[in-house]
Coordinates of C-alpha atoms and ligand atoms in Angstrom, one line a residue:
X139 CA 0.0 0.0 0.0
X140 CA 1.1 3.7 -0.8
X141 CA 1.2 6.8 1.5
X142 CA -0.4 10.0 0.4
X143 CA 0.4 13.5 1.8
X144 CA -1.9 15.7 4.4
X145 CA -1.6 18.8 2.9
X146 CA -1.6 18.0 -0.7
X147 CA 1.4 17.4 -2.8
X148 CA 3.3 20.2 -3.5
X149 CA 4.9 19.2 -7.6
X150 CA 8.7 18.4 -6.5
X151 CA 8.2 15.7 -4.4
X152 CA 6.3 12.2 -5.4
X153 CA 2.5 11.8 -5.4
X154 CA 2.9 8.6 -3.4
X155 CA 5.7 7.2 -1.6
X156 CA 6.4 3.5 -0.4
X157 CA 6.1 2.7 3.2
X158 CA 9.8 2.6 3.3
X159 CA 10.3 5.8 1.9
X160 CA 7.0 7.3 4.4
X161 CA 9.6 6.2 7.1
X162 CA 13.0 6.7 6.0
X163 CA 11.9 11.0 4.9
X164 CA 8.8 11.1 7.2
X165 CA 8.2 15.1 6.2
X166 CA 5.9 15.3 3.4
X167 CA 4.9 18.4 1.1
X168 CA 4.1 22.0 2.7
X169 CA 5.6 20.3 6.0
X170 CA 2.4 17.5 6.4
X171 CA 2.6 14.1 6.8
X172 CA 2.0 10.9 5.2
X173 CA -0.8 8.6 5.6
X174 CA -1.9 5.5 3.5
X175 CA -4.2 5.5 1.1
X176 CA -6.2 3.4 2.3
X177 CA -7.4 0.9 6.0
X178 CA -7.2 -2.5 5.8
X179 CA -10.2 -4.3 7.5
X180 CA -10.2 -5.4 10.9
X181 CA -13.6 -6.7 10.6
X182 CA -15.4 -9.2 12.9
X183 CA -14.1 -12.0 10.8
X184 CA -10.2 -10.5 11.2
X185 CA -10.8 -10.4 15.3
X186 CA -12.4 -14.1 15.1
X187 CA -9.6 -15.5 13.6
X188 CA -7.4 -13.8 15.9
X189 CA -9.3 -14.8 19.0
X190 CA -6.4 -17.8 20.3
X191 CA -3.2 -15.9 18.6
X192 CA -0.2 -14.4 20.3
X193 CA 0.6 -11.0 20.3
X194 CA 3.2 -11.6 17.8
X195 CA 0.8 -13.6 15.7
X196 CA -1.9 -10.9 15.7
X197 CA 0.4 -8.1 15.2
X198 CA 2.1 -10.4 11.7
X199 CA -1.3 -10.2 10.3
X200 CA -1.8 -6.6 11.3
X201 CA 1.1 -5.3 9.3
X202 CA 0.6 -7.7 6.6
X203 CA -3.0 -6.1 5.8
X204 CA -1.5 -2.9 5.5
X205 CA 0.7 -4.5 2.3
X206 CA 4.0 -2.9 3.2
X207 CA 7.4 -2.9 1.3
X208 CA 9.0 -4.7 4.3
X209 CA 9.9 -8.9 3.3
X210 CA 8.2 -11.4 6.5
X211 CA 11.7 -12.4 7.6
X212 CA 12.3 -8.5 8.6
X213 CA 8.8 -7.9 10.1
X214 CA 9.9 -11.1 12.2
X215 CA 13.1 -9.6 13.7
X216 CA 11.3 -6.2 14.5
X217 CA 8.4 -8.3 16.0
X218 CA 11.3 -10.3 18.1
X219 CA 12.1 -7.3 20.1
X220 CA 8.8 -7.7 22.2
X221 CA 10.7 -10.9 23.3
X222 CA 12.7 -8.9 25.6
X223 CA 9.5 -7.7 27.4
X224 CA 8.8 -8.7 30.9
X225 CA 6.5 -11.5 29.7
X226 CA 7.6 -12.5 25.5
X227 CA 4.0 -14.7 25.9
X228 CA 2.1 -11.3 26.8
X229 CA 3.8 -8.2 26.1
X230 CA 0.7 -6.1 27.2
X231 CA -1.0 -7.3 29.7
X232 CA -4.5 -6.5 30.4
X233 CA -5.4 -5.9 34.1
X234 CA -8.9 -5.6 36.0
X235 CA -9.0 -1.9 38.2
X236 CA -13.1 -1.9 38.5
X237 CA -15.9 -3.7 37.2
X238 CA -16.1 -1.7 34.3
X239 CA -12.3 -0.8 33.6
X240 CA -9.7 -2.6 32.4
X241 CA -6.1 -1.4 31.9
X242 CA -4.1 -1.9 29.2
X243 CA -0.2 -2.0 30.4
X244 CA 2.0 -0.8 27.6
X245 CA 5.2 -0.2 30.0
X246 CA 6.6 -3.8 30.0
X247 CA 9.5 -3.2 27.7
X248 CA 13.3 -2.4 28.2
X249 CA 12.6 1.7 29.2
X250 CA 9.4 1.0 31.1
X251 CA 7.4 3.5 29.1
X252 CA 4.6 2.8 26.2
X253 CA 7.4 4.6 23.7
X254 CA 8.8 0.9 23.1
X255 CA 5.4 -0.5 21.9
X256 CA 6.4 1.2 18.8
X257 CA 10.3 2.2 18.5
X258 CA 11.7 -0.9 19.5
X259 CA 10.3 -3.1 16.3
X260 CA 10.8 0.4 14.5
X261 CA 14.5 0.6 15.3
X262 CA 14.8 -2.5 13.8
X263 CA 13.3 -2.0 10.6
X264 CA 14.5 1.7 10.1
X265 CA 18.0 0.8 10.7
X266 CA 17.8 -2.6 8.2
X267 CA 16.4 -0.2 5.5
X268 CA 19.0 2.4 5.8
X269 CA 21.6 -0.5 5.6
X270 CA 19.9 -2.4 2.8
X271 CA 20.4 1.1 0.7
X272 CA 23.3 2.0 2.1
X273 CA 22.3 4.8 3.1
X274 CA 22.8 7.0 6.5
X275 CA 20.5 8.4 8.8
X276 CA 20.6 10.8 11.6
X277 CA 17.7 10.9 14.0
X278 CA 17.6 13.9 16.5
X279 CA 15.4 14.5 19.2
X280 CA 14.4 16.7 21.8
X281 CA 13.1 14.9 24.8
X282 CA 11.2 15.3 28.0
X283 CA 12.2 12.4 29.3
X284 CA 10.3 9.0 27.7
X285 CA 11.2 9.6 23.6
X286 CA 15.1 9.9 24.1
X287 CA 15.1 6.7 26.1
X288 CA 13.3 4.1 23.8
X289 CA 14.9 6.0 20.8
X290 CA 18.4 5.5 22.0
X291 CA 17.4 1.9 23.3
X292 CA 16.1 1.0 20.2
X293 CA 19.1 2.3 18.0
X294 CA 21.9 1.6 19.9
X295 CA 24.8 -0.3 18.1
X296 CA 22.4 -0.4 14.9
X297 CA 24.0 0.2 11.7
X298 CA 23.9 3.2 9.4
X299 CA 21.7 5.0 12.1
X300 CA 23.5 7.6 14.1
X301 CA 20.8 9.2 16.7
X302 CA 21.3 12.4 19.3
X303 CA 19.0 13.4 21.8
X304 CA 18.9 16.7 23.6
X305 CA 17.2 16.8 27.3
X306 CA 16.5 20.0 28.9
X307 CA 19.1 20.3 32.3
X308 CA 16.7 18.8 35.3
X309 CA 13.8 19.2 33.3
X310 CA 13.4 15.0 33.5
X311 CA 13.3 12.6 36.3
X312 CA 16.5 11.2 37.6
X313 CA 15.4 7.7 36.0
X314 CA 14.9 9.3 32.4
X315 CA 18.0 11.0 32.6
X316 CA 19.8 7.9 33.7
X317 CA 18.1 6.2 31.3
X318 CA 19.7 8.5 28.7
X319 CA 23.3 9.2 30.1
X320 CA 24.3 5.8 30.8
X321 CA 23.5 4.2 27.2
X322 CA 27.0 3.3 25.9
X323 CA 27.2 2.8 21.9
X324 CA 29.7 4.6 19.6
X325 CA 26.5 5.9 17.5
X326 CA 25.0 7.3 20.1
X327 CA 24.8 11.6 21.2
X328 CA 23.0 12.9 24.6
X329 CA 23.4 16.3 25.5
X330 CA 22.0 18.0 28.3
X331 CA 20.5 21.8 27.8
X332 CA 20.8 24.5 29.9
X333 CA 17.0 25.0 30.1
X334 CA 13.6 24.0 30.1
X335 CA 11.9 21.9 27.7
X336 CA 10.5 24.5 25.0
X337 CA 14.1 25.8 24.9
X338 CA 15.4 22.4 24.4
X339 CA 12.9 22.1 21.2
X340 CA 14.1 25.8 20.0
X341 CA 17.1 24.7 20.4
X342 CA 16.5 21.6 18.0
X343 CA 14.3 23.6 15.9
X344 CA 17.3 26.2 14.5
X345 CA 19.5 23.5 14.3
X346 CA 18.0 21.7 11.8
X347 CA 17.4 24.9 9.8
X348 CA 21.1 26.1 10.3
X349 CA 22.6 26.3 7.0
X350 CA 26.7 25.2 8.5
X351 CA 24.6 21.9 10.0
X352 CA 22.9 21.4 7.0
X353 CA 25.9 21.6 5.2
X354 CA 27.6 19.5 7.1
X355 CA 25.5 16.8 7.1
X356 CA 25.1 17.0 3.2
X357 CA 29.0 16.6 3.3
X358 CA 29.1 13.4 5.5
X359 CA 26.5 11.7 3.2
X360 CA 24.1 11.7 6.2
X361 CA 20.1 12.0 5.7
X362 CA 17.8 13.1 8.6
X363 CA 15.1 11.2 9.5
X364 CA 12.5 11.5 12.5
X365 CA 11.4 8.9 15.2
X366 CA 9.0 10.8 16.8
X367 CA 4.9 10.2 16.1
X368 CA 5.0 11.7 12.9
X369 CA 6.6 8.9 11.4
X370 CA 4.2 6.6 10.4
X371 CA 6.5 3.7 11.2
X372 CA 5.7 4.3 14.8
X373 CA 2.3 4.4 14.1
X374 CA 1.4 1.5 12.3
X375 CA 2.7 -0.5 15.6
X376 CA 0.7 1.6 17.8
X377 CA -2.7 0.2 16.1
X378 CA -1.5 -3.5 17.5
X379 CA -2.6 -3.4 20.9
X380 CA -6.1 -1.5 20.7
X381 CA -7.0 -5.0 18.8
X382 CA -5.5 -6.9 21.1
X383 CA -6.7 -5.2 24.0
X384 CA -10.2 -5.6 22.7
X385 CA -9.3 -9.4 22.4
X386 CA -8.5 -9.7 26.0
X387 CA -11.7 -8.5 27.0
X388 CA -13.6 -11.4 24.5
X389 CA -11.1 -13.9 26.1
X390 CA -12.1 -12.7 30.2
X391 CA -15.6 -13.0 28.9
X392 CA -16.5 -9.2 29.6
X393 CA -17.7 -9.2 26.1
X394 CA -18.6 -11.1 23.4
X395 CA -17.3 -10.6 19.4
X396 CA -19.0 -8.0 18.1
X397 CA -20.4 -6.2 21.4
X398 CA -18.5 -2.5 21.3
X399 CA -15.8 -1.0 24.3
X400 CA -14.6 2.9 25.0
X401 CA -11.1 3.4 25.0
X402 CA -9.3 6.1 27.4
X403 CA -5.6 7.2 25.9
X404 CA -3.6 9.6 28.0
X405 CA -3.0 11.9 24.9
X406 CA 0.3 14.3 24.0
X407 CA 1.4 14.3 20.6
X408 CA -1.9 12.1 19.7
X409 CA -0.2 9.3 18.5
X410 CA -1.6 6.7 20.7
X411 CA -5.1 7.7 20.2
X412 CA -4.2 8.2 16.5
X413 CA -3.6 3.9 16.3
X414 CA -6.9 3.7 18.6
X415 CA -8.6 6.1 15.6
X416 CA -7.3 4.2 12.8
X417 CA -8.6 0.5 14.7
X418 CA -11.9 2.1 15.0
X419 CA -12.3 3.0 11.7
X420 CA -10.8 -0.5 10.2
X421 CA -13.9 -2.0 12.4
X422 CA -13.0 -2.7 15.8
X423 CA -16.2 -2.5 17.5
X424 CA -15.3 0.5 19.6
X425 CA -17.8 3.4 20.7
X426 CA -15.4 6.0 22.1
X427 CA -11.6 7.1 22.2
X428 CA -12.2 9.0 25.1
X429 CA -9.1 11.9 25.2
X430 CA -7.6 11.9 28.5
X431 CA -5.1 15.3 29.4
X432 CA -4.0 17.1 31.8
X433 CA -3.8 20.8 32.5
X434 CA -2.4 21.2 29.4
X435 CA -6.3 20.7 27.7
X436 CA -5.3 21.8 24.7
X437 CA -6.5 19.0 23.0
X438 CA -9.7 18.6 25.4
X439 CA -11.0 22.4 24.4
X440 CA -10.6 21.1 20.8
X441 CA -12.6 17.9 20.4
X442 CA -15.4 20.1 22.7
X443 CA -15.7 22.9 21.2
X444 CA -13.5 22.2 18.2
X445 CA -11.4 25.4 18.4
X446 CA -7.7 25.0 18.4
X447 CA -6.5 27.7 20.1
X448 CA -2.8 28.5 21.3
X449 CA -3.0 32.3 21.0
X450 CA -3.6 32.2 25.0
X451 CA -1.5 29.3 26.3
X452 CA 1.6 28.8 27.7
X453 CA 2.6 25.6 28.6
X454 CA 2.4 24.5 31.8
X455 CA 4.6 22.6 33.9
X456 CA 2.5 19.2 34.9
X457 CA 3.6 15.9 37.1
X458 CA 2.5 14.3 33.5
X459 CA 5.5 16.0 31.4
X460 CA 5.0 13.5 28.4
X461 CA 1.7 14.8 27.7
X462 CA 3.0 18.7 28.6
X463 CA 2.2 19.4 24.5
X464 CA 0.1 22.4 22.9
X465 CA 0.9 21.7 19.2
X466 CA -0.1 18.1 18.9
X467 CA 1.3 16.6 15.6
X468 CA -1.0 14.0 14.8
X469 CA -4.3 16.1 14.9
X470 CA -3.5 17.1 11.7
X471 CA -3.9 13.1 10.2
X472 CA -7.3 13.1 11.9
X473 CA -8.1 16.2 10.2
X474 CA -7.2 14.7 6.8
X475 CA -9.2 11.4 7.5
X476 CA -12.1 14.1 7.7
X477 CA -11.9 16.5 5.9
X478 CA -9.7 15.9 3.0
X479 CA -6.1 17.6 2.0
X480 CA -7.1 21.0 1.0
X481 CA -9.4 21.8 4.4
X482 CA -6.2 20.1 6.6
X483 CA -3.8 22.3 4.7
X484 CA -5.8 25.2 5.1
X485 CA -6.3 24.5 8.9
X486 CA -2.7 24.0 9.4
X487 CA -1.7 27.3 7.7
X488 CA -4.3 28.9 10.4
X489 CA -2.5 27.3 12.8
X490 CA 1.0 28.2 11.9
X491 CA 0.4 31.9 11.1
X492 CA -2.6 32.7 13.8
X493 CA -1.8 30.1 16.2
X494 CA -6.0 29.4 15.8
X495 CA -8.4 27.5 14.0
X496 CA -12.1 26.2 14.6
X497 CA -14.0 24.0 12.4
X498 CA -17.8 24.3 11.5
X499 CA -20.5 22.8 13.6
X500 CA -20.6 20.0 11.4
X501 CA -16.8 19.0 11.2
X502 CA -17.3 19.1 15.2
X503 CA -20.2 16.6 15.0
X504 CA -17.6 14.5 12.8
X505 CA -14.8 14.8 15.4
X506 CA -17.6 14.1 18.4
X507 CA -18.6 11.1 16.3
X508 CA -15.6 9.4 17.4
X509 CA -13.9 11.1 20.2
X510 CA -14.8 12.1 23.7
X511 CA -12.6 14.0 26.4
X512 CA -11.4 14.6 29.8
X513 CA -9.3 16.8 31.7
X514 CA -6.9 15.8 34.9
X515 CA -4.9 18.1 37.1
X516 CA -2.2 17.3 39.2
X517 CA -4.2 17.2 42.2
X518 CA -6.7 15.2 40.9
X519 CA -4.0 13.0 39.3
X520 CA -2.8 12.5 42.9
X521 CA -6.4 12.1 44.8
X522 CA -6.4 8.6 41.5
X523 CA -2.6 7.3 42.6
X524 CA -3.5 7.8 46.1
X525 CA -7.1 5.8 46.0
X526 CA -5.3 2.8 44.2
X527 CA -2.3 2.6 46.6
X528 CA -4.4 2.1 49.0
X529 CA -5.6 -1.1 46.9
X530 CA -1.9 -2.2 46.2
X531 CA -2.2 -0.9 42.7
X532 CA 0.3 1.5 42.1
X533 CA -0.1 4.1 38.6
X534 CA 2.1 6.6 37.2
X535 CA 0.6 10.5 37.0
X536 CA 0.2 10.1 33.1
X537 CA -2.0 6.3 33.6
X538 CA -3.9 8.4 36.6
X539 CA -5.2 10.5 33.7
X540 CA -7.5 7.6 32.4
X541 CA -8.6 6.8 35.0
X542 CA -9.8 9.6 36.4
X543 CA -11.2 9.8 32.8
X544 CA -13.1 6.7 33.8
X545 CA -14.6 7.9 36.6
X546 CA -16.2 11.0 34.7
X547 CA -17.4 9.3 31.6
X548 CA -18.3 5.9 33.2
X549 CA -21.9 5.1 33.0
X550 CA -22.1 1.1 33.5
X551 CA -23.7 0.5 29.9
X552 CA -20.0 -0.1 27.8
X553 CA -16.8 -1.7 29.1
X554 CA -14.2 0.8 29.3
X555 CA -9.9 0.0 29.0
X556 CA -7.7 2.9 30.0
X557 CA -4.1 2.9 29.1
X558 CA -1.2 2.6 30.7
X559 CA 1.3 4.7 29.9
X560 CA 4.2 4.0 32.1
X561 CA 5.4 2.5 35.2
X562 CA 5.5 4.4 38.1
X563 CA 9.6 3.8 38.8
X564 CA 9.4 6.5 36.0
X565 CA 7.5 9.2 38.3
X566 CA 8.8 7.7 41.7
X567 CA 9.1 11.3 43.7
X568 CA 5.5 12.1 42.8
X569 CA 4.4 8.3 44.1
X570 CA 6.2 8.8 47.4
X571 CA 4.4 11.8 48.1
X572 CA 1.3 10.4 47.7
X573 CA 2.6 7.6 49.9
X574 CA 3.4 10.5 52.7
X575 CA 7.3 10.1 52.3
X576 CA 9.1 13.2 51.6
X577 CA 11.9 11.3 49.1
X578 CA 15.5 12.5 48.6
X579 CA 15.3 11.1 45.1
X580 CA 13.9 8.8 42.7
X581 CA 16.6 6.0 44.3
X582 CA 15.3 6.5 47.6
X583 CA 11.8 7.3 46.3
X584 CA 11.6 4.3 44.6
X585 CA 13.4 1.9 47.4
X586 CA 10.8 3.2 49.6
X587 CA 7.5 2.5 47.8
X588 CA 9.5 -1.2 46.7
X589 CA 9.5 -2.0 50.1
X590 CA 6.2 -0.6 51.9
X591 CA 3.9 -2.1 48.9
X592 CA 6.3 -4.8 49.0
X593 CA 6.7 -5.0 45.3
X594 CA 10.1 -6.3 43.2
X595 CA 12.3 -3.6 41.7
X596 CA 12.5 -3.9 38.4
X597 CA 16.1 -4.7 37.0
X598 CA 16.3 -2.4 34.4
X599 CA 16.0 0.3 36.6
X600 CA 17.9 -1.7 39.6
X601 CA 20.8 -1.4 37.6
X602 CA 20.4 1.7 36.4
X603 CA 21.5 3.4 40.0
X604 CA 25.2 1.9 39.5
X605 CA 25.8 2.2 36.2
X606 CA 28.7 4.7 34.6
X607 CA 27.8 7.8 33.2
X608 CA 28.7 8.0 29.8
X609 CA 27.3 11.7 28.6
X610 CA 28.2 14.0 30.8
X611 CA 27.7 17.3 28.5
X612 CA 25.7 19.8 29.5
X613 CA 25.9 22.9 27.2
X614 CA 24.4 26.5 26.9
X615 CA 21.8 26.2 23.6
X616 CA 24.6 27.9 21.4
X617 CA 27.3 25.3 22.0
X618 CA 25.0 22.3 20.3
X619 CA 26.3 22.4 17.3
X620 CA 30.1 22.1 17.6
X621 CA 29.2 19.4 19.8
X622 CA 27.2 17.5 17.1
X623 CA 30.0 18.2 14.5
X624 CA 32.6 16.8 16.6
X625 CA 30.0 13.7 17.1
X626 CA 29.5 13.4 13.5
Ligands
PLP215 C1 4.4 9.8 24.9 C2 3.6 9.6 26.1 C3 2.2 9.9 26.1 C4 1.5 10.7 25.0 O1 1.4 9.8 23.9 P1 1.0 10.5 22.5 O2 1.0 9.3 21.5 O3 2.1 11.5 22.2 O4 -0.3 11.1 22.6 C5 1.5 9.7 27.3 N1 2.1 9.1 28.4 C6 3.4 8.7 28.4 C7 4.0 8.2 29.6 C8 4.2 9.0 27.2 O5 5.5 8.6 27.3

């Protein structure tokens, strides 16, 4: 199958691209992205067959009915990296919180956030392609604390892949910045900002438009790519587990094939809801992807009222950072779904030169059609963590989201999974609060709520504690770029 262009194609690049090529250059014409041209069918017959297959097995058949230009022996390497998951049976497990809500657990993987659903089969296949051309790719992000992880997890030691991630300077818990500092591969860049996250993405921003960078890449023979959620590569692994997760509930007997579920998807960049979306549309019986944010409800406002609006905001600092987002990338693939290429380009230009835009009462009804939403401040986030600690289940601020979610749109006629987003070890400091203990740090944070809930520290972040630091830069924005010349 071929990938199209949101905004319309713009007569220099191609009409349609490959799946392969979609990944390798994910930015299409007038900066939109690509999307294919058409949804398989996961249809009542596609979730019957599926009923008694492994995750592996579903997700094989997934990406085959989407007809990519990626050979079965490659899909099965990618697909062997959830393998290395806590459970390679059960990758995502689906747990029951109330009679009505089930959660879907997407942190089991190496960096114990639901970033490695996606990147770590991506990594795989990015990197094999690259090699297979012999071409070279450099992948750059900012990060507030869960992309830079996986990405750098999932790259690391890969072939023709070089990748660089800048974090803002104590802008990230100590575990994400661990996670980050300590990875050890020649191919691998982390650099610490002085500042916060927005300055951090500046930062990025006029790197990539600096003409010396640009140049210099162009003279090393290195391409930039992107590994963030407006590469469909991530994507197209992110519409796995909604099926699955509606599988699990046929196989605990909640429901029955063909009988319909809400979804709750603690929402940022809209990626994750974006798979949920796609599923829905492909004939998963689902009623409702219901939005979940937090203060940041940049993305709530829209889907009620549907005005985008940023000329007011200012971002604001939440204990939820990986959904601290006002321009939320993968709106605009919804938009297009909609509303066709011309509308989503002109709705984008609004957005770029107003910082606004608000559809008509209809295109609202068309959003409401399939999305619901909620908001969740920190202190309600914590009134959620603290009400299931109680009940020796422990969340993470970003999972407490859902939930709370849950408990607002919940009305005992439609089963209702919330995901989970990431493990708590990730948010420690925030838990112990909850927990009463004033922690010194996410070490003794985490230690703490290990023992008093009496639950097994995970390895990877055991580990983690006594490890070497390997990056230890931390640079004023204008000293980035000598410091990626020198590392390319
Ligand atoms: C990335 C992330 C999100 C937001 O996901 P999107 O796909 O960007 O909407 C939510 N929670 C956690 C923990 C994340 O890492």
């Amino acid at each position: 199958m071929n990938f199209i262009e949101t905004r319309g194609n713009d007569g220099i690049k191609p009409q349609e691209v490959t799946f392969s090529e979609a990944i390798l250059s994910p930015m299409a014409s007038y900066g939109g992205l690509y999307i294919p041209k058409s949804l398989p069918e996961f249809d009542l017959s596609f979730l019957k067959k599926h009923i008694s297959s492994s995750y592996k097995e579903l997700a094989r058949d997934v990406l085959n009915s989407f007809e990519i230009d990626i050979d079965g022996t490659l899909i099965d390497e990618a697909l062997n990296r959830y393998d290395e998951f806590d459970d390679a049976t059960n990758p995502v497990p689906v747990v029951k919180l109330e009679d009505n809500l089930y959660v879907s657990e997407l942190y089991h993987g190496p960096t114990r956030a639901f970033k490695d659903m996606a990147l770590q089969p991506f990594g795989v296949i990015l990197s094999s392609l690259a090699k297979q051309r012999g071409e070279n790719y450099l992948i750059m992000a900012a990060t507030s604390g869960d992309t830079g992880p996986a990405t750098l997890e999932t790259f690391k030691n890969r072939d023709n892949i070089k990748v660089c991630c800048l974090y803002p300077d104590g802008g990230t818990s100590d575990v994400q910045r661990l996670q980050m500092v300590t990875e050890d591969a020649p191919n691998l860049k982390v650099i610490g900002v002085k500042g916060n996250f927005d300055d951090t993405q500046d930062a990025l921003k006029s790197l990539l438009q600096s003409k010396e960078f640009n140049e210099a890449l162009e003279k090393k023979n290195i391409n930039l790519s992107a590994a963030n959620s407006v590469n469909f590569g991530r994507i197209i692994f992110q519409t796995i587990y909604h099926i699955h997760s509606y599988l699990e509930l046929v196989r605990v007997g909640k429901i029955v094939i063909g009988e319909r579920i809400n979804l709750i998807v603690p929402s940022g960049n809209f990626g994750n809801a974006l798979g949920a979306y796609y599923v829905k549309k492909a004939g998963v019986p689902i009623e409702k992807i219901v939005i979940a944010t937090n203060d940041n409800d940049v993305l709530s406002d829209f889907i009620n009222s549907g005005k985008y609006d940023l000329r007011d905001r200012e971002l604001i600092k939440t204990n939820s950072p990986a959904m601290d987002i006002l321009k939320s990338s993968n709106i605009e693939r919804v938009l297009f779904d909609k509303f066709g290429a011309s509308r989503t380009k002109e709705l984008m230009d609004l957005l770029n030169s107003k910082n606004y835009f608000e559809l008509n009462s209809s295109e609202v009804k068309a959003i409401k059609d399939d999305f619901m939403a909620s908001t969740c401040s920190d202190s309600e986030a914590d009134e959620i963590i603290s009400k299931y600690l109680e009940k020796n289940y422990i969340l993470d601020p970003h999972t407490a989201t859902a939930i709370k979610a849950f408990f607002e749109k919940n009305d005992n006629v439609l089963p209702f999974v919330a995901y989970s987003t990431a493990e708590w070890t990730k948010f420690s400091m925030v838990i112990a609060q909850n927990a009463s203990y004033d922690a010194k740090n996410d070490e003794d944070a985490i230690r703490f709520i290990c023992d008093k809930f009496n639950v097994n520290m995970v390895d990877n972040i055991d580990k983690l504690f006594k490890k070497d630091i390997i990056h230890l830069k931390i640079v004023e924005k204008s000293d980035i770029m000598p410091e990626m010349l020198n590392f390319l």
